[in-house]
Coordinates of C-alpha atoms (C1' of nucleotides) in Angstrom, one line a residue:
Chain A
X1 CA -11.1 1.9 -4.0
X2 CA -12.4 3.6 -7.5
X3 CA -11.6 7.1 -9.1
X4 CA -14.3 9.1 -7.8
X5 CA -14.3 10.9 -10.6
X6 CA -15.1 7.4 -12.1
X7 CA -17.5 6.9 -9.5
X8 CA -19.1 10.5 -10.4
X9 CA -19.8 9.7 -14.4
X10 CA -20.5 6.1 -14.5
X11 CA -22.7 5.9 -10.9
X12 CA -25.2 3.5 -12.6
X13 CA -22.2 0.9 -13.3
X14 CA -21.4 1.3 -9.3
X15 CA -24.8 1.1 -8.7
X16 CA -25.4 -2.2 -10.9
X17 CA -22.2 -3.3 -9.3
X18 CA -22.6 -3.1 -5.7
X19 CA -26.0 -4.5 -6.5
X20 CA -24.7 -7.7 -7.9
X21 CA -22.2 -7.9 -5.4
X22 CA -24.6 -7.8 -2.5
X23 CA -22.8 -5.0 -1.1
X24 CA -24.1 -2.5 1.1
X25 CA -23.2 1.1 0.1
X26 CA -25.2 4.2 -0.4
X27 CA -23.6 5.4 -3.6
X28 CA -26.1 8.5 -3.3
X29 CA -25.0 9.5 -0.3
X30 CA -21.3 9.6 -1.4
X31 CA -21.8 11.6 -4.3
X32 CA -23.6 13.8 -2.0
X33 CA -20.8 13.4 0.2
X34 CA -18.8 14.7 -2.7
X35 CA -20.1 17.7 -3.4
X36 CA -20.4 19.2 -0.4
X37 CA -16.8 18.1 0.3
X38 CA -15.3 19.6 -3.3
X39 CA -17.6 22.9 -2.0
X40 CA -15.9 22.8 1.3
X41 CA -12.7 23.0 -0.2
X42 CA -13.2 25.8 -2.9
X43 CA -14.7 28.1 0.0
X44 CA -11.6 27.2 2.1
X45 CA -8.9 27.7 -0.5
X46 CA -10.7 30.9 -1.2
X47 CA -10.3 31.9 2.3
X48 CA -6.7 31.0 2.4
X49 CA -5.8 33.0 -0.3
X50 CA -7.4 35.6 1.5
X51 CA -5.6 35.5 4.3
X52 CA -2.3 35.0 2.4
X53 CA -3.1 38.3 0.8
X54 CA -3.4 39.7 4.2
X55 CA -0.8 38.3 5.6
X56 CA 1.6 39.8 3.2
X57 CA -0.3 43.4 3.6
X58 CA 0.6 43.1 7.2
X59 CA 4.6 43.2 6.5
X60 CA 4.4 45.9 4.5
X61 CA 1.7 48.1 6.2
X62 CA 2.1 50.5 8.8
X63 CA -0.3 52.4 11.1
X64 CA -4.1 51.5 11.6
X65 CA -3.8 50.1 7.9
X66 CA -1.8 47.2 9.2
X67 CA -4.0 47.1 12.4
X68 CA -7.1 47.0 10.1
X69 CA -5.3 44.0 7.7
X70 CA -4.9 42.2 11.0
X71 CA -7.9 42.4 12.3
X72 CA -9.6 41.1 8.9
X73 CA -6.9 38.1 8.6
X74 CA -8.2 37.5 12.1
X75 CA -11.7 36.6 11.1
X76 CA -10.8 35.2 8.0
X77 CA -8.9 32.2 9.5
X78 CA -11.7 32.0 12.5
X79 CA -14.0 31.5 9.0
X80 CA -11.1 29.1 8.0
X81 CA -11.4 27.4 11.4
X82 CA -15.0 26.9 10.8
X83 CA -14.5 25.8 7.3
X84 CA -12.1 23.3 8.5
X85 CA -14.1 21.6 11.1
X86 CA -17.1 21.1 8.7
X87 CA -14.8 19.9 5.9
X88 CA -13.2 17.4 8.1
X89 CA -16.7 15.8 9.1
X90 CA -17.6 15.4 5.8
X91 CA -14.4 14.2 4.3
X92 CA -14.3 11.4 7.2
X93 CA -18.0 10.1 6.1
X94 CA -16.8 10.5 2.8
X95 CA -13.4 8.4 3.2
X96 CA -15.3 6.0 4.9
X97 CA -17.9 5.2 2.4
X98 CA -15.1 5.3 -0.4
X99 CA -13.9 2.1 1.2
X100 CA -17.1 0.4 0.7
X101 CA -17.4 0.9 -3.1
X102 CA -17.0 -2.4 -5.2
X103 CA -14.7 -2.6 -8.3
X104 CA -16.8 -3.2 -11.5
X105 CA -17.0 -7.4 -12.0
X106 CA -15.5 -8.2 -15.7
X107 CA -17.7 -8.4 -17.9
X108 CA -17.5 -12.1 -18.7
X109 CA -18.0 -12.7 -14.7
X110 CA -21.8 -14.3 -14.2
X111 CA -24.7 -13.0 -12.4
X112 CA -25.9 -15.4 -9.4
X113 CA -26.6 -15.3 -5.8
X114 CA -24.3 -18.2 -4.7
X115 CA -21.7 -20.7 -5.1
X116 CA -24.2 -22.9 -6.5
X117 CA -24.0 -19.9 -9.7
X118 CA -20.1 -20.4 -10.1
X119 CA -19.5 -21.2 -13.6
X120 CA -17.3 -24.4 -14.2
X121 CA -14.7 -23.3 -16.7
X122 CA -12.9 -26.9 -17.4
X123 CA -12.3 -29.9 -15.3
X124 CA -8.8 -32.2 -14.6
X125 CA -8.8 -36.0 -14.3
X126 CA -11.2 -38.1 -12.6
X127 CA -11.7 -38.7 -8.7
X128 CA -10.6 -42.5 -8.2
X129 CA -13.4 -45.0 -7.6
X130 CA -12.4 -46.3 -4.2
X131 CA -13.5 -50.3 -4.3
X132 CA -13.4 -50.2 -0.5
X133 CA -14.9 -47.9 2.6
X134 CA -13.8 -44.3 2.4
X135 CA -12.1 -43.0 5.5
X136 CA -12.0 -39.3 6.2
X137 CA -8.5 -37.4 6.2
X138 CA -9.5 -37.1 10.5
X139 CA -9.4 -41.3 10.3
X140 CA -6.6 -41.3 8.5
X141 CA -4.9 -39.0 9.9
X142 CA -5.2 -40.5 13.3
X143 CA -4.3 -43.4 11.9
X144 CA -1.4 -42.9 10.4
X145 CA -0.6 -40.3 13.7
X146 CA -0.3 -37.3 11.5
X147 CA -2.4 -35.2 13.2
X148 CA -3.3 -34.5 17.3
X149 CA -7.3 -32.9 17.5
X150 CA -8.4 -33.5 20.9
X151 CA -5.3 -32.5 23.1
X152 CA -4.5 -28.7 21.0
X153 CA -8.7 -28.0 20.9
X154 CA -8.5 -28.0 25.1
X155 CA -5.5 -26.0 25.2
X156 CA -6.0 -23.7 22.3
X157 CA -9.8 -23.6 21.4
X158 CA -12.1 -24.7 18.8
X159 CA -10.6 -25.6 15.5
X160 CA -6.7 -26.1 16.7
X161 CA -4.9 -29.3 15.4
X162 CA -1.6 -30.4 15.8
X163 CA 0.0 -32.1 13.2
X164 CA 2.7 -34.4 13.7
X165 CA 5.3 -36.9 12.5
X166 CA 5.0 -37.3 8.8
X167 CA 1.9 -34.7 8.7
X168 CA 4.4 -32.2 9.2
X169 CA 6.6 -33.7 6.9
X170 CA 3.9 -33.9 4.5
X171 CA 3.1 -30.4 5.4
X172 CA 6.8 -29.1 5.0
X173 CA 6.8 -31.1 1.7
X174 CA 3.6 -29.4 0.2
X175 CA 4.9 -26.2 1.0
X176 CA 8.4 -26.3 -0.5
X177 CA 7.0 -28.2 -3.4
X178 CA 4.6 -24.9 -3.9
X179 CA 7.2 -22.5 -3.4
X180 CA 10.0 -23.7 -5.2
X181 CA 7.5 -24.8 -8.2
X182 CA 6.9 -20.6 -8.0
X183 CA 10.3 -19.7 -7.7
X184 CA 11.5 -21.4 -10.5
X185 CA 8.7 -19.2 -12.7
X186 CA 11.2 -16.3 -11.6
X187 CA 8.2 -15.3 -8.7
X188 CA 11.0 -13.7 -6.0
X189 CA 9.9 -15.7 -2.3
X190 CA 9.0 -12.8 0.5
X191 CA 8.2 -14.3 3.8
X192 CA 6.3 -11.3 5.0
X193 CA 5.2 -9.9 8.2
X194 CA 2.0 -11.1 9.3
X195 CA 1.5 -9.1 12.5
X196 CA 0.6 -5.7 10.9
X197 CA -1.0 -2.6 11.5
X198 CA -4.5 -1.6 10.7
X199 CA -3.5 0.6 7.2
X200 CA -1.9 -2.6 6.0
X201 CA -5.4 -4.0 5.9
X202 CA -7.4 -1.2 5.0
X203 CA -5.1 -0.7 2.6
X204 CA -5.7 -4.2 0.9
X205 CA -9.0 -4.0 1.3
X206 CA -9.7 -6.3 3.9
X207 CA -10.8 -3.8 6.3
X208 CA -13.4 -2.2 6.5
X209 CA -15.4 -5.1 5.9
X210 CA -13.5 -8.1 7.3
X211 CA -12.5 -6.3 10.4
X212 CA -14.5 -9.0 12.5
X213 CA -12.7 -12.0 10.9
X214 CA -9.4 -11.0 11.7
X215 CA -7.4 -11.1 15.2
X216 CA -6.6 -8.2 16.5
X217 CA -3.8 -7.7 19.2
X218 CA -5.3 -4.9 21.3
X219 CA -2.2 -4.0 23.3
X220 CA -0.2 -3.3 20.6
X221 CA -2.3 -1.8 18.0
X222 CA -1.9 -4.5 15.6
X223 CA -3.5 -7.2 13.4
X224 CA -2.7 -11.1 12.5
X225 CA -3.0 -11.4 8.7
X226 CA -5.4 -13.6 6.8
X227 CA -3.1 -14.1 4.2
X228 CA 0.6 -13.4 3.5
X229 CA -1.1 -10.9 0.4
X230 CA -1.3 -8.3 2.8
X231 CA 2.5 -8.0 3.4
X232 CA 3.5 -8.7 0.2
X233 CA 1.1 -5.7 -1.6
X234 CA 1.9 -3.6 1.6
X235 CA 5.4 -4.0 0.8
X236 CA 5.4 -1.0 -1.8
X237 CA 2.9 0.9 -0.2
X238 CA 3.1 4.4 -1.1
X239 CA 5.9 3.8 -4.0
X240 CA 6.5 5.6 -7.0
X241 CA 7.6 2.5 -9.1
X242 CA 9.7 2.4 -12.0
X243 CA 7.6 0.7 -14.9
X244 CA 10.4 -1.1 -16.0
X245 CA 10.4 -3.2 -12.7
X246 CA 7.0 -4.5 -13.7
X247 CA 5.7 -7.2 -13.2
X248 CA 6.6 -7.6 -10.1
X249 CA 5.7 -11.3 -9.4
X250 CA 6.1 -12.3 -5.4
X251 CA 5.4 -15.7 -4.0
X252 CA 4.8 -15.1 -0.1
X253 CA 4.9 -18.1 2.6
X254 CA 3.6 -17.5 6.0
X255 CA 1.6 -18.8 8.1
X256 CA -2.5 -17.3 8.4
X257 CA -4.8 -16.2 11.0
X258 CA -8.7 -16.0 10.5
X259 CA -11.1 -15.6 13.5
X260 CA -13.6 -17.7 10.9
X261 CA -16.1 -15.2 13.0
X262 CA -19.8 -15.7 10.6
X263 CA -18.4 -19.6 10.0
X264 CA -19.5 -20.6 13.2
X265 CA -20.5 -24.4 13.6
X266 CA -19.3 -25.4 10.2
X267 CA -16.7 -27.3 8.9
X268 CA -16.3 -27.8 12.9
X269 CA -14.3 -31.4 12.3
X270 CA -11.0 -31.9 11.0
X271 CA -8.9 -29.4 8.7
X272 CA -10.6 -28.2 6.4
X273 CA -11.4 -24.8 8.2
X274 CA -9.2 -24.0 11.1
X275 CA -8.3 -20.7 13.0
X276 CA -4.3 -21.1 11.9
X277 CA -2.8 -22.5 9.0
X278 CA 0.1 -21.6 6.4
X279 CA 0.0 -21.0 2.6
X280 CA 2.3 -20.4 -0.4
X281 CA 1.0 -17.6 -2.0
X282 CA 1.7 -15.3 -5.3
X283 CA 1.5 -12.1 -6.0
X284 CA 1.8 -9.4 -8.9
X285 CA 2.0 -5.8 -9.2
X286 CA 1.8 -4.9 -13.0
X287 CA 1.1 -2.0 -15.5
X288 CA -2.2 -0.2 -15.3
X289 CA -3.6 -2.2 -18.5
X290 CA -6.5 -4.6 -18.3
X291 CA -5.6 -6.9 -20.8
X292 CA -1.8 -7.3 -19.3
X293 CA -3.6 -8.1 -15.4
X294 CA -6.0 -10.4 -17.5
X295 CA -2.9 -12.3 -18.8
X296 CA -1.0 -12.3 -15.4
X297 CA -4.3 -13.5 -14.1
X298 CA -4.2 -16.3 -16.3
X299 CA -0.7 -16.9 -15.4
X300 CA -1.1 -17.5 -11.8
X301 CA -4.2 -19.8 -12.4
X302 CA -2.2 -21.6 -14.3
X303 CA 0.9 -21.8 -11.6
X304 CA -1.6 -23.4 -9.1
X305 CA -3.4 -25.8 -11.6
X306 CA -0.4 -26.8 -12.4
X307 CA 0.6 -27.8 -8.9
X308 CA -2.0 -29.7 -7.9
X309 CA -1.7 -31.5 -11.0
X310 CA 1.5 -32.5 -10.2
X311 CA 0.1 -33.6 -7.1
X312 CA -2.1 -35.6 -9.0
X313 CA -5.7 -34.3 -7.2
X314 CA -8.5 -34.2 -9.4
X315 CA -10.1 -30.6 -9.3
X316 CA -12.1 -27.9 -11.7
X317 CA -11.4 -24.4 -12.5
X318 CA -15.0 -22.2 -11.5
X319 CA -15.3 -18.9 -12.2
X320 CA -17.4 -17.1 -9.1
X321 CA -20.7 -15.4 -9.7
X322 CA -21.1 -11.8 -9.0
X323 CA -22.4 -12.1 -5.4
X324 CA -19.5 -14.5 -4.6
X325 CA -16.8 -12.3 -6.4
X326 CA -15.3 -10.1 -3.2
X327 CA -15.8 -6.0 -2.6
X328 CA -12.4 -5.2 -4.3
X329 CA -12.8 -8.1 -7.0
X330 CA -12.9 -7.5 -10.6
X331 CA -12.7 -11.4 -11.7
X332 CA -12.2 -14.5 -9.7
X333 CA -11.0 -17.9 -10.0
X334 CA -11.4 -20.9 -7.4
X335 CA -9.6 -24.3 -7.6
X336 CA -11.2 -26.8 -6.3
X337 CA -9.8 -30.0 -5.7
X338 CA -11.9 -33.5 -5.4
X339 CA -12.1 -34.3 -1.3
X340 CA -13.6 -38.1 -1.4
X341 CA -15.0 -37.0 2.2
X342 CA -17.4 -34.1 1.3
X343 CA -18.1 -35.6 -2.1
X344 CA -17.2 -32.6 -4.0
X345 CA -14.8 -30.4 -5.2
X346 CA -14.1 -28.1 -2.5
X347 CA -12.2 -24.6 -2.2
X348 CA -8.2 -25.3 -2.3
X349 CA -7.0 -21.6 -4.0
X350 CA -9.0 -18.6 -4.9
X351 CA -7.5 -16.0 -7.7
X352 CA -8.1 -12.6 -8.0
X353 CA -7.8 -10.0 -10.2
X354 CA -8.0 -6.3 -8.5
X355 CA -7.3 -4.0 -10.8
X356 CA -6.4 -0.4 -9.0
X357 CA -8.5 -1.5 -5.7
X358 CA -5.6 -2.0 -3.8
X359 CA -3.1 0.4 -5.6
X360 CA -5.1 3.4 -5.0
X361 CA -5.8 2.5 -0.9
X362 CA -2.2 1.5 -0.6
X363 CA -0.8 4.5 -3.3
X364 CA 0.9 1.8 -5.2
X365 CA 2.4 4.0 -8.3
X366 CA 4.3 3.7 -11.4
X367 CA 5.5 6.5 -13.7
X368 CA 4.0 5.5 -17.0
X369 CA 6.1 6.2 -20.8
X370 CA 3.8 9.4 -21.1
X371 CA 5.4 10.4 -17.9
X372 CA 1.9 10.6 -15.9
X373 CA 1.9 8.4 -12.6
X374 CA -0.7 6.0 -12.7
X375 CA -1.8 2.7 -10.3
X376 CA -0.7 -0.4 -10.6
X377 CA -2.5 -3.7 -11.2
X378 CA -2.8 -5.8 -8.2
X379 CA -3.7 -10.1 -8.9
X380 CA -2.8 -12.7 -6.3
X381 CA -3.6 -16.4 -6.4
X382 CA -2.8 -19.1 -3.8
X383 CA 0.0 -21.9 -4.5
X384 CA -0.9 -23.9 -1.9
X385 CA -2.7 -23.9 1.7
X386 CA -2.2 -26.5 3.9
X387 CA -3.3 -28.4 6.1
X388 CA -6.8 -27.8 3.8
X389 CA -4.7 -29.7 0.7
X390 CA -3.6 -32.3 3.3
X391 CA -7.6 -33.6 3.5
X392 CA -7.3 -33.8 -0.3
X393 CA -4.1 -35.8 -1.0
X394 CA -5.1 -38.2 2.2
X395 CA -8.0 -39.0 1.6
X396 CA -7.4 -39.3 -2.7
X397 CA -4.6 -41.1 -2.2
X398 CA -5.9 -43.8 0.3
X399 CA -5.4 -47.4 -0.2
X400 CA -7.7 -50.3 1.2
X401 CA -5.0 -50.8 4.2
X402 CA -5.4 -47.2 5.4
X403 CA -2.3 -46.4 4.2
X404 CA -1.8 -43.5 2.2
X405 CA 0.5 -43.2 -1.1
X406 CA 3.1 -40.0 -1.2
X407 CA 2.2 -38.6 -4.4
X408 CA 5.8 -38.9 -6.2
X409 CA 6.8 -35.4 -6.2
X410 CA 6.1 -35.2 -2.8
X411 CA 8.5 -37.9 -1.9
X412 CA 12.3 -36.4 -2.4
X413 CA 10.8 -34.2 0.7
X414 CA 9.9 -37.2 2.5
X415 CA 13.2 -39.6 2.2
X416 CA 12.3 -41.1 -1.2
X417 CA 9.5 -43.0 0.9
X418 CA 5.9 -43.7 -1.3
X419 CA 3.8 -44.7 1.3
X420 CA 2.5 -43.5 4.5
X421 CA 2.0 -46.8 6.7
X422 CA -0.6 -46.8 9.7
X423 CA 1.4 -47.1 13.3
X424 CA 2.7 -50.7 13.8
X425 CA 1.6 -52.2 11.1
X426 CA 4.1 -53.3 8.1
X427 CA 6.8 -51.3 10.0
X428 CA 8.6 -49.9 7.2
X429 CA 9.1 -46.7 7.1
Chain B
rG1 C1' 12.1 -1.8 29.9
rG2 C1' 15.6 2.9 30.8
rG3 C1' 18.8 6.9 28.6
rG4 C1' 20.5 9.9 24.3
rA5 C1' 20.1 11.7 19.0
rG6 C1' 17.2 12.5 14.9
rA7 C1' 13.0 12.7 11.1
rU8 C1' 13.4 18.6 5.1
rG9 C1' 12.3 17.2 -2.2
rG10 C1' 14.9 10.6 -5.9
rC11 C1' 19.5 11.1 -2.6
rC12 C1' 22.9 14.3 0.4
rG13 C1' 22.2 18.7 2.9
rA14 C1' 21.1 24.2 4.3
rG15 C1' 17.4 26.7 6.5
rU16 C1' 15.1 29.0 13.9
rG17 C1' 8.7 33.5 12.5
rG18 C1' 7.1 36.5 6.7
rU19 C1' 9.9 37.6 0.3
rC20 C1' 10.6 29.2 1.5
rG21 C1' 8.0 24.5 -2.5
rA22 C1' 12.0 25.5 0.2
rA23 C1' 19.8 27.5 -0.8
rG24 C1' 23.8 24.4 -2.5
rG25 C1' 25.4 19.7 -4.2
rC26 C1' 24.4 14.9 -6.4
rG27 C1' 21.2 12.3 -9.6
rC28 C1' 17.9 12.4 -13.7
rU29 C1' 15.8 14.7 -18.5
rC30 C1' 16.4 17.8 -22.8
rG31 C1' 19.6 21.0 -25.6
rC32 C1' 24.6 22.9 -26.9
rC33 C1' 29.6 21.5 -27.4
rU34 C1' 32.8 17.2 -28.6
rG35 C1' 35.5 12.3 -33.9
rC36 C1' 33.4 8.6 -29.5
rU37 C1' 33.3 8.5 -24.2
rA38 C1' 34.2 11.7 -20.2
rA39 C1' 34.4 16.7 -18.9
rG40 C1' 32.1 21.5 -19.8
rC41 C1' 27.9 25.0 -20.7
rG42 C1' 22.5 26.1 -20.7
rA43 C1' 17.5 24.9 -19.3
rG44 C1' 14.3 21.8 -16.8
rU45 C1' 13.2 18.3 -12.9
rG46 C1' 7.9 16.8 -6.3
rU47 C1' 3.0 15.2 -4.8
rG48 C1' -2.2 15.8 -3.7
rG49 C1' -6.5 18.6 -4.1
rG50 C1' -9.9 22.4 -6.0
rG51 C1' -11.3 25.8 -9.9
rU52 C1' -11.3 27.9 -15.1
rG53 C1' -10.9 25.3 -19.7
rU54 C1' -12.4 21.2 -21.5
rU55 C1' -10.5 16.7 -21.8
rA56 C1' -5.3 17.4 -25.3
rA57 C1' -2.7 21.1 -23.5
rA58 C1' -2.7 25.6 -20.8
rC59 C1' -3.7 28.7 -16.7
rC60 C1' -5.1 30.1 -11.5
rC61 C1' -5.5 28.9 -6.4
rC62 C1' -4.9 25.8 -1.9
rA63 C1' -2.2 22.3 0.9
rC64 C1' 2.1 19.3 2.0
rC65 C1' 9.4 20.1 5.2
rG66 C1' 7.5 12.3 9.9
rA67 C1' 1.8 12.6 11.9
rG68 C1' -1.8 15.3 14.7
rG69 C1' -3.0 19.5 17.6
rG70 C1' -1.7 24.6 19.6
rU71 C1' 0.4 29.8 19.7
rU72 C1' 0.5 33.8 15.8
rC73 C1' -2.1 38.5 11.2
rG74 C1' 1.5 34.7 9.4
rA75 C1' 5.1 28.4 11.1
rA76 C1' 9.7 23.9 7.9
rU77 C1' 11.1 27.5 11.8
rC78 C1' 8.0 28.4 18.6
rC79 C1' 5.0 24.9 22.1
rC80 C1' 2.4 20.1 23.2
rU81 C1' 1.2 14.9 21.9
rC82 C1' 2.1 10.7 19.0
rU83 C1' 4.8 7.6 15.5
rC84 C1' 9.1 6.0 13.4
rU85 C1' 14.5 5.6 12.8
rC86 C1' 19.4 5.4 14.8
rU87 C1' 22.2 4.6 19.2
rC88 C1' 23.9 3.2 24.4
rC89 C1' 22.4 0.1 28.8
rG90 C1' 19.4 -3.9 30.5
rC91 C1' 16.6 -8.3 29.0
rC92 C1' 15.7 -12.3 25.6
rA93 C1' 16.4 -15.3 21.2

RNA sequence: GGGGAGAUGGCCGAGUGGUCGAAGGCGCUCGCCUGCUAAGCGAGUGUGGGGUGUUAAACCCCACCGAGGGUUCGAAUCCCUCUCUCUCCGCCA
């Protein structure tokens, strides 16, 4: 959400912005919206004072004067009535359409219609030429009896998977390797709620828009979570922070729920896009200053290149076009790791900068050294996702016997072992 | 799932129809006092919105005592609904 004073002086950077983004919101309208609102309100505190005036009379009249200060406060609050009812229509269209406005896109983030427009920023290591047959991570998974597809997907729909064995081993390793690699930075761990209500969503700004891709439990009012963000920014909702907490650097783990509702048909096979899955990821609150989000921005790109690094999976750094940068978005980042399979680089981590967007729907405050309250910053970045970084160490780290090497700072979380061996063959294990 | 209690400012806590944005205390800020600290004294100390001004400040008004609705000339105070918290019983992990 913007200032809408902001959104009242600069409507041709909204404009331009919304525009660019692809999204769909009549900024007209809401300034219309606007006016008639802020006139709605003058005309009913006018009224109120009225009848406060009157109101006051009444105690200290007697006789048909007080009779005649009644009567007048009488029609003044059926006006205020009236007022009211009018004020509230147009204050709900107005709310609603306040939810749809973009942030601004940095200035350094490129024009462009798809991912194809993404600009590479810089590139790490080489995929591995593979002198034999690539297998997919769904061969090799089978193979090596990490993962079950056919038996969850009759039980529990389209895109379920088990894993199993050393896949959840691997799983569990990726995960604490992620989180502690966070920790360390002095990022606190929050394992979140992920069953939350509708505000927690609007008020990261995942709702309006993404209201069809998430589950929703209808009984009990409540929501599964995307992404372990929502909890973690919704855990200071409506907080007067003290600045001198800030940053406030969180690394979340939990698992995630996406109804993947407009993805239907692709990425059907394997893991790479599935209904359930769990992620490492970071978070930070910090001062209302553009070149301090810029830096932490930089920080937690930096946290996640450097784990998959030390995983030791090729990937590049892209910074997404306008169209692909999201409603709330002011700048972001995607890692993308090499997947052998798919012949590209390939979504693993996607880092945002927010600026106020979330702050001002979720009243995310600090008191400032001038003594004025103002919005925090909001960034987040993924550590890790898996099983979709699973598909990238597999299948990078195949050998010609379908075995599958542990990369080494995977393997104090996997018994020391190096190797992942296909079922009965050279049984060690 | 059933019963009971409660929700007031940063915190504690008064307040049952008007003079209450709200007593009192604590905390915090500033000043005085003090050789330092403590104590003491004095002043200040919520948020949102609208308007005037014009962007620095200042001023005026409106709203907010969990949320929403109702009664009333007027509601923190009365009525209804909801939410949440605590607690006892049951159930489960």
């Amino acid at each position: 959400m913007l200032d809408i004073a902001f959104i009242r002086t600069e409507c041709d950077q909204v404009k331009n912005a919304a525009r660019a983004k692809g999204v769909d919101v009549d900024i007209d309208r809401l300034l219309d919206l606007d006016e008639r609102r802020r006139k709605l309100i003058t005309e009913n505190s006018e009224l109120r004072a009225r009848r406060n005036d009157l109101s006051r009379a009444v105690r200290e009249l007697r006789g048909g004067d007080r009779d005649q200060a009644i009567a007048e406060s009488k029609s003044v609050g059926a006006r205020v009535t009236e007022v009211e009812r009018e004020l509230a229509e147009v204050a709900a269209a107005f709310d609603e359409l306040m939810l749809r406005v973009p942030s601004i896109p940095a200035p350094e983030v490129p024009p462009g219609e798809s991912d194809a427009d993404n600009l590479e920023i810089r590139r790490w290591s080489q995929p591995r030429q593979l002198d034999f047959p690539v297998r997919d991570h769904v061969d090799l998974a089978q193979a090596l009896d990490l993962v079950d597809f056919s038996r969850p997907q009759a039980y529990a729909g389209s895109r379920s998977y088990a894993l199993k064995g050393d896949g959840v081993l691997l799983e569990q390793a990726v995960l604490n390797f992620a989180l502690n690699h966070v920790a360390a930075k002095g990022f606190v761990p929050v394992s979140p709620p992920v069953l939350v209500k509708e505000q927690a969503l609007v008020g990261t700004g995942f709702f309006p828009l993404g209201y069809e891709d998430t589950y929703r439990l209808e009984r009990d009012g409540l929501f599964l979570a995307g992404t372990s963000e929502v909890g973690l920014v919704s855990l200071h909702r409506d907080e007067i922070l003290d600045e001198k907490r800030l940053p406030i650097r969180y690394v979340g783990i939990s698992p995630c729920f996406r109804r993947e509702a407009g993805a239907a048909g692709k990425d059907t096979k394997g893991l790479y896009r599935v209904h359930a899955f769990n992620k490492v990821e970071q978070v930070v609150l910090c001062r209302n200053d553009e070149a301090v989000s810029e830096q932490e921005h930089h920080g937690l790109l930096r946290n996640a290149e450097e784990i998959v690094q030390a995983l030791g999976l090729p990937h590049r750094v892209a910074l997404a076009c306008a169209k692909e940068t999201g409603l709330g978005q002011v700048r972001k980042h995607e890692l993308e790791t090499w997947m052998p399979s798919r012949n590209g680089y390939c979504e693993t981590h996607s880092c945002s900068t927010l600026h106020e967007f979330q702050a001002r729907r979720s009243k995310i405050r600090y008191r400032d050294q001038s003594g004025s309250l103002r919005f925090v910053h909001t960034l987040n970045n993924t550590a890790i996702a898996s099983p979709r970084i699973l598909i990238a160490i597999l299948e990078n780290y195949q050998n010609a016997d379908g075995s599958v090497t542990i990369p080494g700072v995977l393997r104090p979380y996997l018994g020391g072992r190096s190797r992942l061996e296909p079922r009965g063959e050279s049984g060690s294990r």
